[in-house]
Tab-separated table of C-alpha atoms and ligand atoms in Angstrom:
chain	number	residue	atom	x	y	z
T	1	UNK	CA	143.027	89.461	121.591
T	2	UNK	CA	141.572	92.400	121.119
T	3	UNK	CA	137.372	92.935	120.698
T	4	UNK	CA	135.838	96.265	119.447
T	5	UNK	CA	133.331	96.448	122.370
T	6	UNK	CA	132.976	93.799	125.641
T	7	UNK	CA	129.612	94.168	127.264
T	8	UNK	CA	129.474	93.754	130.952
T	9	UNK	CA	126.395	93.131	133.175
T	10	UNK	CA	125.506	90.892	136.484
T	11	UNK	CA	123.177	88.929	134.626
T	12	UNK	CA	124.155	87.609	131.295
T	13	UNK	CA	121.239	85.146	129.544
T	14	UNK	CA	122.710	83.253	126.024
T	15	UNK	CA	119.941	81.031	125.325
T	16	UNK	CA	122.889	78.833	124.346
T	17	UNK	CA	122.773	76.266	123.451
T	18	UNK	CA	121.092	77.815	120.124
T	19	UNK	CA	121.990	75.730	116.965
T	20	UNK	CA	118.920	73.791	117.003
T	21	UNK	CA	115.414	74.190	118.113
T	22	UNK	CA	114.537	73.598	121.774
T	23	UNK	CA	111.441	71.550	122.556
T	24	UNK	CA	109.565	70.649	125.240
T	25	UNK	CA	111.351	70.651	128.334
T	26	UNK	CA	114.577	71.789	127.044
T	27	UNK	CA	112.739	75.270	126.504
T	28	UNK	CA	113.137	75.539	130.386
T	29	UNK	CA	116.779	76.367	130.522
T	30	UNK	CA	117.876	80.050	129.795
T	31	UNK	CA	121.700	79.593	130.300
T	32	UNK	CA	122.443	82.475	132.565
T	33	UNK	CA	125.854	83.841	133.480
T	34	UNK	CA	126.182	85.644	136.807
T	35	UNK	CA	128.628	88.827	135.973
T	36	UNK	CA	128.682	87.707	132.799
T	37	UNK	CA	130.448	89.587	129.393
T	38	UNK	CA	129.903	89.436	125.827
T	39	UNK	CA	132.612	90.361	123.382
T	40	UNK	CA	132.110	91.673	120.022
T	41	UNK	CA	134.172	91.661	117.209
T	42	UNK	CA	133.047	93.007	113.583
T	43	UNK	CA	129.823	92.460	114.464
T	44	UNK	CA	129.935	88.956	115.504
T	45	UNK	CA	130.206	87.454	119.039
T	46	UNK	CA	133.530	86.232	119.722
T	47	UNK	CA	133.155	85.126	123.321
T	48	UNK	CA	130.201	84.932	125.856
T	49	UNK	CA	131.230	83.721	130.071
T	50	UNK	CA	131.871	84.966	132.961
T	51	UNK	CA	133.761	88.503	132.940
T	52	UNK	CA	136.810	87.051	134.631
T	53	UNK	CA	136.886	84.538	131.795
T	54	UNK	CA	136.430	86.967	129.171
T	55	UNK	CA	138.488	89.873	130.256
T	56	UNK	CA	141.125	87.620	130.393
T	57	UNK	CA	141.052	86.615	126.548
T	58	UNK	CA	140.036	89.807	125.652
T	59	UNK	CA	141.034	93.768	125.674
T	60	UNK	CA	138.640	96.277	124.687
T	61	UNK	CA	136.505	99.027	125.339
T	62	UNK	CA	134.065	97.965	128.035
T	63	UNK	CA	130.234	98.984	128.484
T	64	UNK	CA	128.861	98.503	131.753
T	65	UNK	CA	124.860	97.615	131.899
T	66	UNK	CA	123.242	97.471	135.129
T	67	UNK	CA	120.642	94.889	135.017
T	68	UNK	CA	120.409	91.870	132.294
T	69	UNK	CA	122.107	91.458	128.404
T	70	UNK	CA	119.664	89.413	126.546
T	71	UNK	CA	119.910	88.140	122.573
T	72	UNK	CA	117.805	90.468	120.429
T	73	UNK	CA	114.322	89.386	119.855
T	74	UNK	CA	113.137	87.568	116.726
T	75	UNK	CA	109.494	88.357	115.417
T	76	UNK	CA	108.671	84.939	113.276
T	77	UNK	CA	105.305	86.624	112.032
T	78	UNK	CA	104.521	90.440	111.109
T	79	UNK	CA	102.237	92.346	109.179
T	80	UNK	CA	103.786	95.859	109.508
T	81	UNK	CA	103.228	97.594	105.336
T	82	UNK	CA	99.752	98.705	105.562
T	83	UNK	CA	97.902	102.337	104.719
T	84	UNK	CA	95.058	103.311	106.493
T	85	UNK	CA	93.602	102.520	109.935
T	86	UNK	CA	91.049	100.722	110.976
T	87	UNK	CA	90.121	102.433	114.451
T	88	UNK	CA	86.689	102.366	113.333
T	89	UNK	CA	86.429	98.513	113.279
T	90	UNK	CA	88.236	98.000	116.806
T	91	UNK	CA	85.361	100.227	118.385
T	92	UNK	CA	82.593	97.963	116.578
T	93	UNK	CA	84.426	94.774	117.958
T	94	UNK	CA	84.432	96.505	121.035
T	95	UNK	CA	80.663	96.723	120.576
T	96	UNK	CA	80.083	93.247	119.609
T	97	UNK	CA	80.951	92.563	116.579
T	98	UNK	CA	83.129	89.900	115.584
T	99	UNK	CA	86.539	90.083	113.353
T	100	UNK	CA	85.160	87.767	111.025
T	101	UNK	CA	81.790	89.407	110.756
T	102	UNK	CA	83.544	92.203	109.878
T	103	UNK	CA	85.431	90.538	107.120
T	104	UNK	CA	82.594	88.794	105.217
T	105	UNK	CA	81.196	92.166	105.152
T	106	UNK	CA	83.681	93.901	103.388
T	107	UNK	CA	85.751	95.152	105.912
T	108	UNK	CA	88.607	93.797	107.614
T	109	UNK	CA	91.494	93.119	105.127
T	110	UNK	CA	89.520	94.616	102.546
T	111	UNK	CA	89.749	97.485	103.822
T	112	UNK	CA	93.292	97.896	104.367
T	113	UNK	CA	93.760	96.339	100.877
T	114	UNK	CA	92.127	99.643	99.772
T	115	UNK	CA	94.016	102.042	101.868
T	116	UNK	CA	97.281	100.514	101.038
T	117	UNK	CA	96.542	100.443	97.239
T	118	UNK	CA	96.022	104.136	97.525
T	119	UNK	CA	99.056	104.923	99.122
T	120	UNK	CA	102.241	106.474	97.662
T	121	UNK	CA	105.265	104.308	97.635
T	122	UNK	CA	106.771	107.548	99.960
T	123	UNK	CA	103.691	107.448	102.856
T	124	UNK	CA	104.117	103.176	102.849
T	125	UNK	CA	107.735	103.404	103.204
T	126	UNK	CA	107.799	106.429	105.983
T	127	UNK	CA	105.071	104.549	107.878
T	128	UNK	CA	106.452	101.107	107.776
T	129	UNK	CA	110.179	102.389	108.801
T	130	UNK	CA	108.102	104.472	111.809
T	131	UNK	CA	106.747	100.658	112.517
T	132	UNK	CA	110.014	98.808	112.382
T	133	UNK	CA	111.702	101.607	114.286
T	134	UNK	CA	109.690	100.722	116.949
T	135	UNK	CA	109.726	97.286	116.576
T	136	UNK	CA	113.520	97.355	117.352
T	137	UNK	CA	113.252	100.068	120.038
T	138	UNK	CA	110.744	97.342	122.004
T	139	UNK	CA	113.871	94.899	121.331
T	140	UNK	CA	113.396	92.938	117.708
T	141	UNK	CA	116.688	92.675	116.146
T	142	UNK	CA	114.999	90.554	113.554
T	143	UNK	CA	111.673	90.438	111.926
T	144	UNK	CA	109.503	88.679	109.207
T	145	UNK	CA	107.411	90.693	107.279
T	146	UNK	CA	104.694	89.883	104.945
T	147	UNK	CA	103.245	91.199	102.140
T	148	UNK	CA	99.060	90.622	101.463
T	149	UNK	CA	97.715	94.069	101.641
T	150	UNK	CA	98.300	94.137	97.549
T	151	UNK	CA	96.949	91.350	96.253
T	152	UNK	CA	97.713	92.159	92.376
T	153	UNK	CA	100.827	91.450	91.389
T	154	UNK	CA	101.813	95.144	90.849
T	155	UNK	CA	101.211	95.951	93.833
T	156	UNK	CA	102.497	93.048	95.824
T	157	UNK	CA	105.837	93.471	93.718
T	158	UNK	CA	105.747	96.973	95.124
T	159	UNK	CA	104.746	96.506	98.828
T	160	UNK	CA	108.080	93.856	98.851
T	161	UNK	CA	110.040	96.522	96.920
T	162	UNK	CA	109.742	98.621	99.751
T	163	UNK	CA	110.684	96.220	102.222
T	164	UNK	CA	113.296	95.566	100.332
T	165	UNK	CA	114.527	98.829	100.424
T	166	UNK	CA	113.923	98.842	104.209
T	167	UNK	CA	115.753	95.952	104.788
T	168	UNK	CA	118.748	97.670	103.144
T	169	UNK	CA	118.450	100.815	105.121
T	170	UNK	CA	117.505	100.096	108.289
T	171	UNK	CA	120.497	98.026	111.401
T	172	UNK	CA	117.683	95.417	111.908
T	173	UNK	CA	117.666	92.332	110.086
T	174	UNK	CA	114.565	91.738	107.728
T	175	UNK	CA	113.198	88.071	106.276
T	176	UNK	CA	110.278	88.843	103.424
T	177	UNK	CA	107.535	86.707	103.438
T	178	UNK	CA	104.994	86.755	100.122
T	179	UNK	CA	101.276	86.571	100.940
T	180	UNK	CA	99.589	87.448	98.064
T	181	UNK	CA	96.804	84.898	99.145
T	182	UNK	CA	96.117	86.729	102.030
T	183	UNK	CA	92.338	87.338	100.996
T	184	UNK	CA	90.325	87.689	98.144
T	185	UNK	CA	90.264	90.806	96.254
T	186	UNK	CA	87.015	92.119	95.611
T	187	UNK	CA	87.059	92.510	92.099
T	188	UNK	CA	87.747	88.504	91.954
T	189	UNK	CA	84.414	88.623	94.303
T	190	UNK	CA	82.343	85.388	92.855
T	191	UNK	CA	85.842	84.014	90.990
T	192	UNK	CA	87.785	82.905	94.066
T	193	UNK	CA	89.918	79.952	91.710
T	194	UNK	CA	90.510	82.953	89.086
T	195	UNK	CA	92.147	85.038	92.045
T	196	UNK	CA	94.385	81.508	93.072
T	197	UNK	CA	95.515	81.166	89.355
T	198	UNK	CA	96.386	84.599	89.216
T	199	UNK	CA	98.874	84.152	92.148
T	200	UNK	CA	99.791	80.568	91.454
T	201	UNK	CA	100.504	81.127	87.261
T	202	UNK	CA	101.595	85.255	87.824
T	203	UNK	CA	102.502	86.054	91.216
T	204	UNK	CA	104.681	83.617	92.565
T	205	UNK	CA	106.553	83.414	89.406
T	206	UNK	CA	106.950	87.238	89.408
T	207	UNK	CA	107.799	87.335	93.042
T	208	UNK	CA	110.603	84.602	92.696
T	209	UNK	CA	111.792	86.504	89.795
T	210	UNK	CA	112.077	89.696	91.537
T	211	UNK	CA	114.074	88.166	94.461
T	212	UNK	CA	113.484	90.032	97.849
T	213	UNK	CA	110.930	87.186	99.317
T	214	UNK	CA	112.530	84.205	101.307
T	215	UNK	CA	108.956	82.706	102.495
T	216	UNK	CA	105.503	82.619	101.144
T	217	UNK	CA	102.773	82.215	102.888
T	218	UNK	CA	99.009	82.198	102.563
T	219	UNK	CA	95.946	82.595	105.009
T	220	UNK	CA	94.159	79.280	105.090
T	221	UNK	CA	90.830	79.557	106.854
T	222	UNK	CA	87.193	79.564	106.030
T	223	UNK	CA	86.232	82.757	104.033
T	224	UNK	CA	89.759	83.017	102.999
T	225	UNK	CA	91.811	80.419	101.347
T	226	UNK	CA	90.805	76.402	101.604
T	227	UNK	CA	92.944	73.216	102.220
T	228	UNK	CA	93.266	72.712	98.349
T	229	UNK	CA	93.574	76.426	97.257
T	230	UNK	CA	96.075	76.513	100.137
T	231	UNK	CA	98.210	73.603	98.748
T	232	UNK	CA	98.555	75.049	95.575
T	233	UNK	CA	99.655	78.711	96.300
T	234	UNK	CA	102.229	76.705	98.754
T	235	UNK	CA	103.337	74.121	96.128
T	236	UNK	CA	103.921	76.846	93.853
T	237	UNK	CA	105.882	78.799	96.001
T	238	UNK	CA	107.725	76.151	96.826
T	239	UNK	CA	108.483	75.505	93.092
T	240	UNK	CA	109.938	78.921	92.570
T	241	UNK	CA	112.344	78.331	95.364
T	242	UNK	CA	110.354	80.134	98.104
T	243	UNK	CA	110.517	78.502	101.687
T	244	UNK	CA	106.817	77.933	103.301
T	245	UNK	CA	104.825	79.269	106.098
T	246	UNK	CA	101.250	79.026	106.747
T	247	UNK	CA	98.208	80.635	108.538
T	248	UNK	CA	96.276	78.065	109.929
T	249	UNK	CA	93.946	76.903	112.693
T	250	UNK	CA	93.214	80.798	113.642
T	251	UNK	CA	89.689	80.389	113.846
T	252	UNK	CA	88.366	76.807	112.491
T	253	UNK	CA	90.494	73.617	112.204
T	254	UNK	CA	90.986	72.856	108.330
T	255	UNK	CA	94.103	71.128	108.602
T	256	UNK	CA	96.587	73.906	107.194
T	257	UNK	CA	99.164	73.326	109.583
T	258	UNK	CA	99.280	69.237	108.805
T	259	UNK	CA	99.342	69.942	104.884
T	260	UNK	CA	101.796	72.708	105.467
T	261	UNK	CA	103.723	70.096	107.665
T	262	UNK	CA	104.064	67.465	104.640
T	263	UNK	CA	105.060	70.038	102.099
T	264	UNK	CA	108.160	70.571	104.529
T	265	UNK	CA	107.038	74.169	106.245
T	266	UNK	CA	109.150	75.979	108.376
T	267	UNK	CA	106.679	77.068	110.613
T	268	UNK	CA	102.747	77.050	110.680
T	269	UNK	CA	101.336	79.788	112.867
T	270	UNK	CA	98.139	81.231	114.463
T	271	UNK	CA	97.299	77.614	115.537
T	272	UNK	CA	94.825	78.142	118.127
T	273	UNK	CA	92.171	75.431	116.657
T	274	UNK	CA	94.995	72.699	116.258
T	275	UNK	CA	94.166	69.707	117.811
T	276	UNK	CA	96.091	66.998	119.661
T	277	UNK	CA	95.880	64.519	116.781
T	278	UNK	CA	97.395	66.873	114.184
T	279	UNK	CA	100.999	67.593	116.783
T	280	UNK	CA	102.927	64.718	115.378
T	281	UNK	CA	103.073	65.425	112.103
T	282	UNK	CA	104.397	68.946	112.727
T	283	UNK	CA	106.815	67.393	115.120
T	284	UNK	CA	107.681	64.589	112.632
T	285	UNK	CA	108.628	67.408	109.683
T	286	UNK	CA	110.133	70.054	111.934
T	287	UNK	CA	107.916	72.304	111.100
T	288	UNK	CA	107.884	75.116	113.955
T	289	UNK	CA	104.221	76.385	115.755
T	290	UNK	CA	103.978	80.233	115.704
T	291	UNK	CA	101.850	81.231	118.393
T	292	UNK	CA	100.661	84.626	118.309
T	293	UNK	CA	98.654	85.213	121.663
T	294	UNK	CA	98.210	88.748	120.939
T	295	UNK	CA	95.686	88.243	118.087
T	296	UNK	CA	93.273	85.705	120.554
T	297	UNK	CA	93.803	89.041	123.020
T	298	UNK	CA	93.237	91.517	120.848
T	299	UNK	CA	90.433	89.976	119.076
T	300	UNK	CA	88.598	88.998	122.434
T	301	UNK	CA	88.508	85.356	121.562
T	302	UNK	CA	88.863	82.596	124.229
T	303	UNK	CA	90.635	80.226	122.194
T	304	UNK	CA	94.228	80.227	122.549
T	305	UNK	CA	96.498	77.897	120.774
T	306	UNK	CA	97.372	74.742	122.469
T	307	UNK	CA	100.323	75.484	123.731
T	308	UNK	CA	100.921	73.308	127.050
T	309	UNK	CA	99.947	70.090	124.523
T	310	UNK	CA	102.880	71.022	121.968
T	311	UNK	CA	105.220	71.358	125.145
T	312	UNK	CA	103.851	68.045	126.480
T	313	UNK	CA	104.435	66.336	123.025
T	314	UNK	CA	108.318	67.760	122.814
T	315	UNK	CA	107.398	70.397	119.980
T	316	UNK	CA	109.332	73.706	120.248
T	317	UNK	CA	107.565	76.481	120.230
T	318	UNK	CA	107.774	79.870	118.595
T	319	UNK	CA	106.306	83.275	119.693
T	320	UNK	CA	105.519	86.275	117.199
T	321	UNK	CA	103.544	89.240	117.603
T	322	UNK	CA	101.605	88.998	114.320
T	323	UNK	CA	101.746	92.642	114.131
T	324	UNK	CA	99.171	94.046	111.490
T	325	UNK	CA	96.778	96.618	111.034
T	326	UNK	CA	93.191	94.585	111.504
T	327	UNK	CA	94.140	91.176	114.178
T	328	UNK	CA	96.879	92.719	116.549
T	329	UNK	CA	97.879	96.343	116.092
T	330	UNK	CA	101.050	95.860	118.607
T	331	UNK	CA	104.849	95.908	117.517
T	332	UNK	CA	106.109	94.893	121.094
T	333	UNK	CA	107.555	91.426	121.493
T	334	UNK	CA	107.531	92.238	125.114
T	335	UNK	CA	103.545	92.364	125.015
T	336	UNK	CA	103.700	89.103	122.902
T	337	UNK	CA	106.045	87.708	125.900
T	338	UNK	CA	103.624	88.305	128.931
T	339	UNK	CA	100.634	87.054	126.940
T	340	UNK	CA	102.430	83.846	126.198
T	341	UNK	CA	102.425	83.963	129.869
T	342	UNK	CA	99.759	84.667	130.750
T	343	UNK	CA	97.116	83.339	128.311
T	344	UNK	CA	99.152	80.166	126.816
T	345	UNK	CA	100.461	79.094	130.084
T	346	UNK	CA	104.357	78.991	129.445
T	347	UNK	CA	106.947	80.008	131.860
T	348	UNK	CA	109.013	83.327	131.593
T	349	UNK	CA	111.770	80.723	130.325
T	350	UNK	CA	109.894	79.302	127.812
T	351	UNK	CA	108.563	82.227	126.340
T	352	UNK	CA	112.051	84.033	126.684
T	353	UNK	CA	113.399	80.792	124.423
T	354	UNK	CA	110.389	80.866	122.531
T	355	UNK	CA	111.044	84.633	121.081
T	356	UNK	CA	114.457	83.956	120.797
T	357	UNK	CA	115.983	80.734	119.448
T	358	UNK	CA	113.009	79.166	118.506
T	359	UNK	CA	111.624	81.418	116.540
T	360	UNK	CA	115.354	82.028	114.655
T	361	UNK	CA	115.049	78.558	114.098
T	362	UNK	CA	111.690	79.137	112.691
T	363	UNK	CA	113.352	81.684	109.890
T	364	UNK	CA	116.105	79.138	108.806
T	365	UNK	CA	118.135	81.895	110.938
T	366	UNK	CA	118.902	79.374	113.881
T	367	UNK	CA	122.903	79.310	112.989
T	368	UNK	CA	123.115	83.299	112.698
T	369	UNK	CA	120.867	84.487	115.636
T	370	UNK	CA	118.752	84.018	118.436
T	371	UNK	CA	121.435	83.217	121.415
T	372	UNK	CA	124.298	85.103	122.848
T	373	UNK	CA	127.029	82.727	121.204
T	374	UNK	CA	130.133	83.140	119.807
T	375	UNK	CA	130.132	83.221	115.895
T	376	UNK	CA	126.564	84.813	116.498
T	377	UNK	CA	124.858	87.879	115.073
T	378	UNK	CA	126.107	90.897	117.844
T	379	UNK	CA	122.119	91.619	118.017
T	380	UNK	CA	122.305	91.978	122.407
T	381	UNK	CA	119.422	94.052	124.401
T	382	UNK	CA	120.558	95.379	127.908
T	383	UNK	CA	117.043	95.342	130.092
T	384	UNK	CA	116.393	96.844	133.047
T	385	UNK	CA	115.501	94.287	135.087
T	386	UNK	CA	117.746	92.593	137.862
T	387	UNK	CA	116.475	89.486	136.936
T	388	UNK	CA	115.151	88.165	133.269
T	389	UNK	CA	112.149	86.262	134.712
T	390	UNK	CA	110.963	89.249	135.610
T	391	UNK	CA	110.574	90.298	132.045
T	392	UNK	CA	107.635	88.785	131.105
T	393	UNK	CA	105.878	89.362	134.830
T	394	UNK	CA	106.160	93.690	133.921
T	395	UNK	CA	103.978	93.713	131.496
T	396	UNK	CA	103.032	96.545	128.622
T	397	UNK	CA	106.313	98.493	129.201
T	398	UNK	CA	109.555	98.461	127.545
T	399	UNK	CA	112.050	97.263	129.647
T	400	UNK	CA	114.700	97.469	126.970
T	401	UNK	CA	117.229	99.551	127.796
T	402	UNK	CA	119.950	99.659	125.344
T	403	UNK	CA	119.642	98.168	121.196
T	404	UNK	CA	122.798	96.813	119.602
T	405	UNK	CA	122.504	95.314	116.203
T	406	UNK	CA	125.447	93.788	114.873
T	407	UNK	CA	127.316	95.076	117.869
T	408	UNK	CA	126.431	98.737	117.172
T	409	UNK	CA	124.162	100.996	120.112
T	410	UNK	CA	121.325	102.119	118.288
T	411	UNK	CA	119.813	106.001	119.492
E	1	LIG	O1	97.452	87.196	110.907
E	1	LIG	N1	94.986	86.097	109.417
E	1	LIG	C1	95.257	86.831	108.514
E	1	LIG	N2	96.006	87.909	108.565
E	1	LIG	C2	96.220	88.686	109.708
E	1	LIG	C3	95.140	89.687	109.879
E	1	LIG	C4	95.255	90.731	108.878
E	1	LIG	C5	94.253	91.830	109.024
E	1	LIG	O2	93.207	91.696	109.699
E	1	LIG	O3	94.529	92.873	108.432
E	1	LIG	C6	96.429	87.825	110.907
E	1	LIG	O4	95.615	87.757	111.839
E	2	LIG	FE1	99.313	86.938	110.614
């Protein structure tokens, strides 16, 4: 048979088996082929083994790649539409002040809120394709990206217009996530329930209508949205035919990520104030954690998310790099790989599964990406590295050689 392009390399790492989600131990075991190949056909994975195998089924043009072929990268969690910059707030953090402090003064999402209103529809979509761009070029293949710097309906019609548009133009594959109840607006200051009518009665009806969003979301978390007001915005989401996420546990335990659980979530992410006694009723709904080390990092906090526990308690983990203007200004899934390393205590293995099937899984994507499998998205990253466990151990570089999406060499 013939294949449009057979990749070649001495290391060859499918994550396979990826049709479910791996927990606990099972997110130990990377599946790697020595002198491995990976044929492509239409964009699709046709065949993944050892070269001798694969060569002998298939004819083709061959690439050659020195070091390891990897699936593309899934990013369960971004923030990347926002105007603005908020520079000025990382130096006062550096100087002491805290992200939430910052927040309750006015600041923090606030301000982007502000920046991103102003904004032309032009500058958000220019920046936000500059953002993805790089995204893929440090290896995501697919991302989730949230709305929540609108927060009128208007606008958070528009901000998911231009994703949409984005999604359309650009090889990597986009899932949109609504968060209009990211914060409160400030001219609902004083009339938080008005603001939660407004996007249980307007917004999510308008959004569903509209069609680009898969997920919403909402930030649950004292001085944002509580337990109740949470349930709502994710009942009525769920209503219009919107699949669920959830910010929860990021810096005080309300019980998000339970609630989220029973209302059948896909995921519930930040996490890093779960505790023990909430793990089994994520486990029990298959609802997926999101851990997103590089906010605790970035935000100087010593609380990570409880990541060892989940393991412990045969949950399987997710990793995303929560990308956004205010919490974690980094598009680099690599970055998000060593941290899950280094400051939640998996293995390169388990991080490497975690940013890869897991977090597919975590999309509803677990069928179409995440592995190198045949009857898979063709969405492979050549890295140069002799050996994948290495990946996570070189950290703050991009080790990603080569991009293809759908089988096609980006650059
Ligand atoms: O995931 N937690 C809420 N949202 C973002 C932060 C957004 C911002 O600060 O602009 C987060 O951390
Ligand atoms: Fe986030």
């Amino acid at each position: 048979m013939v294949a449009d392009v057979i990749l070649c390399a001495p290391q060859v790492v499918t994550c396979a088996p990826g049709n479910a989600p791996r927990p606990g131990s099972q997110m130990g075991q990377l599946g790697v082929v020595a002198q491995g190949a990976v044929a492509i056909s239409q964009g699709t994975i046709v065949k993944v083994g050892p070269q001798s195998e694969v060569l002998a089924h298939y004819q083709g043009p061959r690439r050659y790649h020195p070091g390891c072929l990897v699936p593309g990268l899934v990013d369960p969690h971004s923030h990347p539409l926002f105007g603005g910059s908020r520079v000025h707030e990382f130096q006062m953090r550096a100087q002491g002040a805290t992200y939430q402090e910052i927040h309750a003064a006015g600041g923090g999402i606030w301000s982007t809120v502000q920046a991103t209103r102003q904004a032309s529809e032009a500058q958000l979509k220019d920046s936000t394709a500059q953002r993805l761009r790089r995204m893929l070029a440090h290896g995501t293949t697919t991302a989730e990206v949230k709305s929540g710097y609108g927060l009128s309906t208007a606008e958070e019609l528009r901000h998911l217009g231009v994703y949409q548009q984005l999604k359309e133009e650009l090889p990597m594959q986009l899932v949109l996530t609504f968060m209009g109840a990211h914060a409160v607006p400030q001219e609902f200051a004083g009339r938080q329930s008005d603001f939660v009518d407004l996007v249980v009665d307007e917004m999510v009806p308008a959004v569903a209508a509209q069609g680009f969003a898969q997920f919403g979301d909402v930030f649950c978390e004292q001085g944002a949205f509580t337990l109740e007001e949470s349930r709502r915005v994710l009942l009525a989401c769920r209503e219009h035919g919107l699949r669920l996420r959830i910010h929860a546990e990021e810096f005080t335990h309300l019980g998000g990520a339970r609630m989220a659980a029973e209302l059948g979530a896909l995921s519930a992410d930040h996490l890093q104030f779960l505790p023990p006694e909430d793990f089994a009723a994520l486990r029990q709904a298959g609802t997926i954690p999101v851990m997103t080390a590089g906010t605790s990092f970035f935000l100087g906090m010593s609380q990570f998310a409880p990541a060892r526990g989940l393991i412990e308690a045969n949950l399987p983990l997710a990793i995303g790099s929560d990308f956004n203007a205010g919490s974690c200004l980094s598009e680099s899934m690599q970055m998000a790989l060593s941290l899950a390393v280094l400051k939640l205590g998996l293995s390169p293995e388990e991080a490497i599964l975690a940013a890869t099937v897991n977090s597919a899984h975590s999309l509803g994507l677990g069928q179409q990406v995440g592995s190198l499998e045949a009857g898979k998205r063709a969405d492979v990253l050549a890295l140069d590295l002799q050996d994948v466990r290495e990946w996570p151990y070189h950290y703050g570089v991009n080790l990603v050689e080569a991009v293809y999406c759908k089988g096609v060499r980006l650059g």
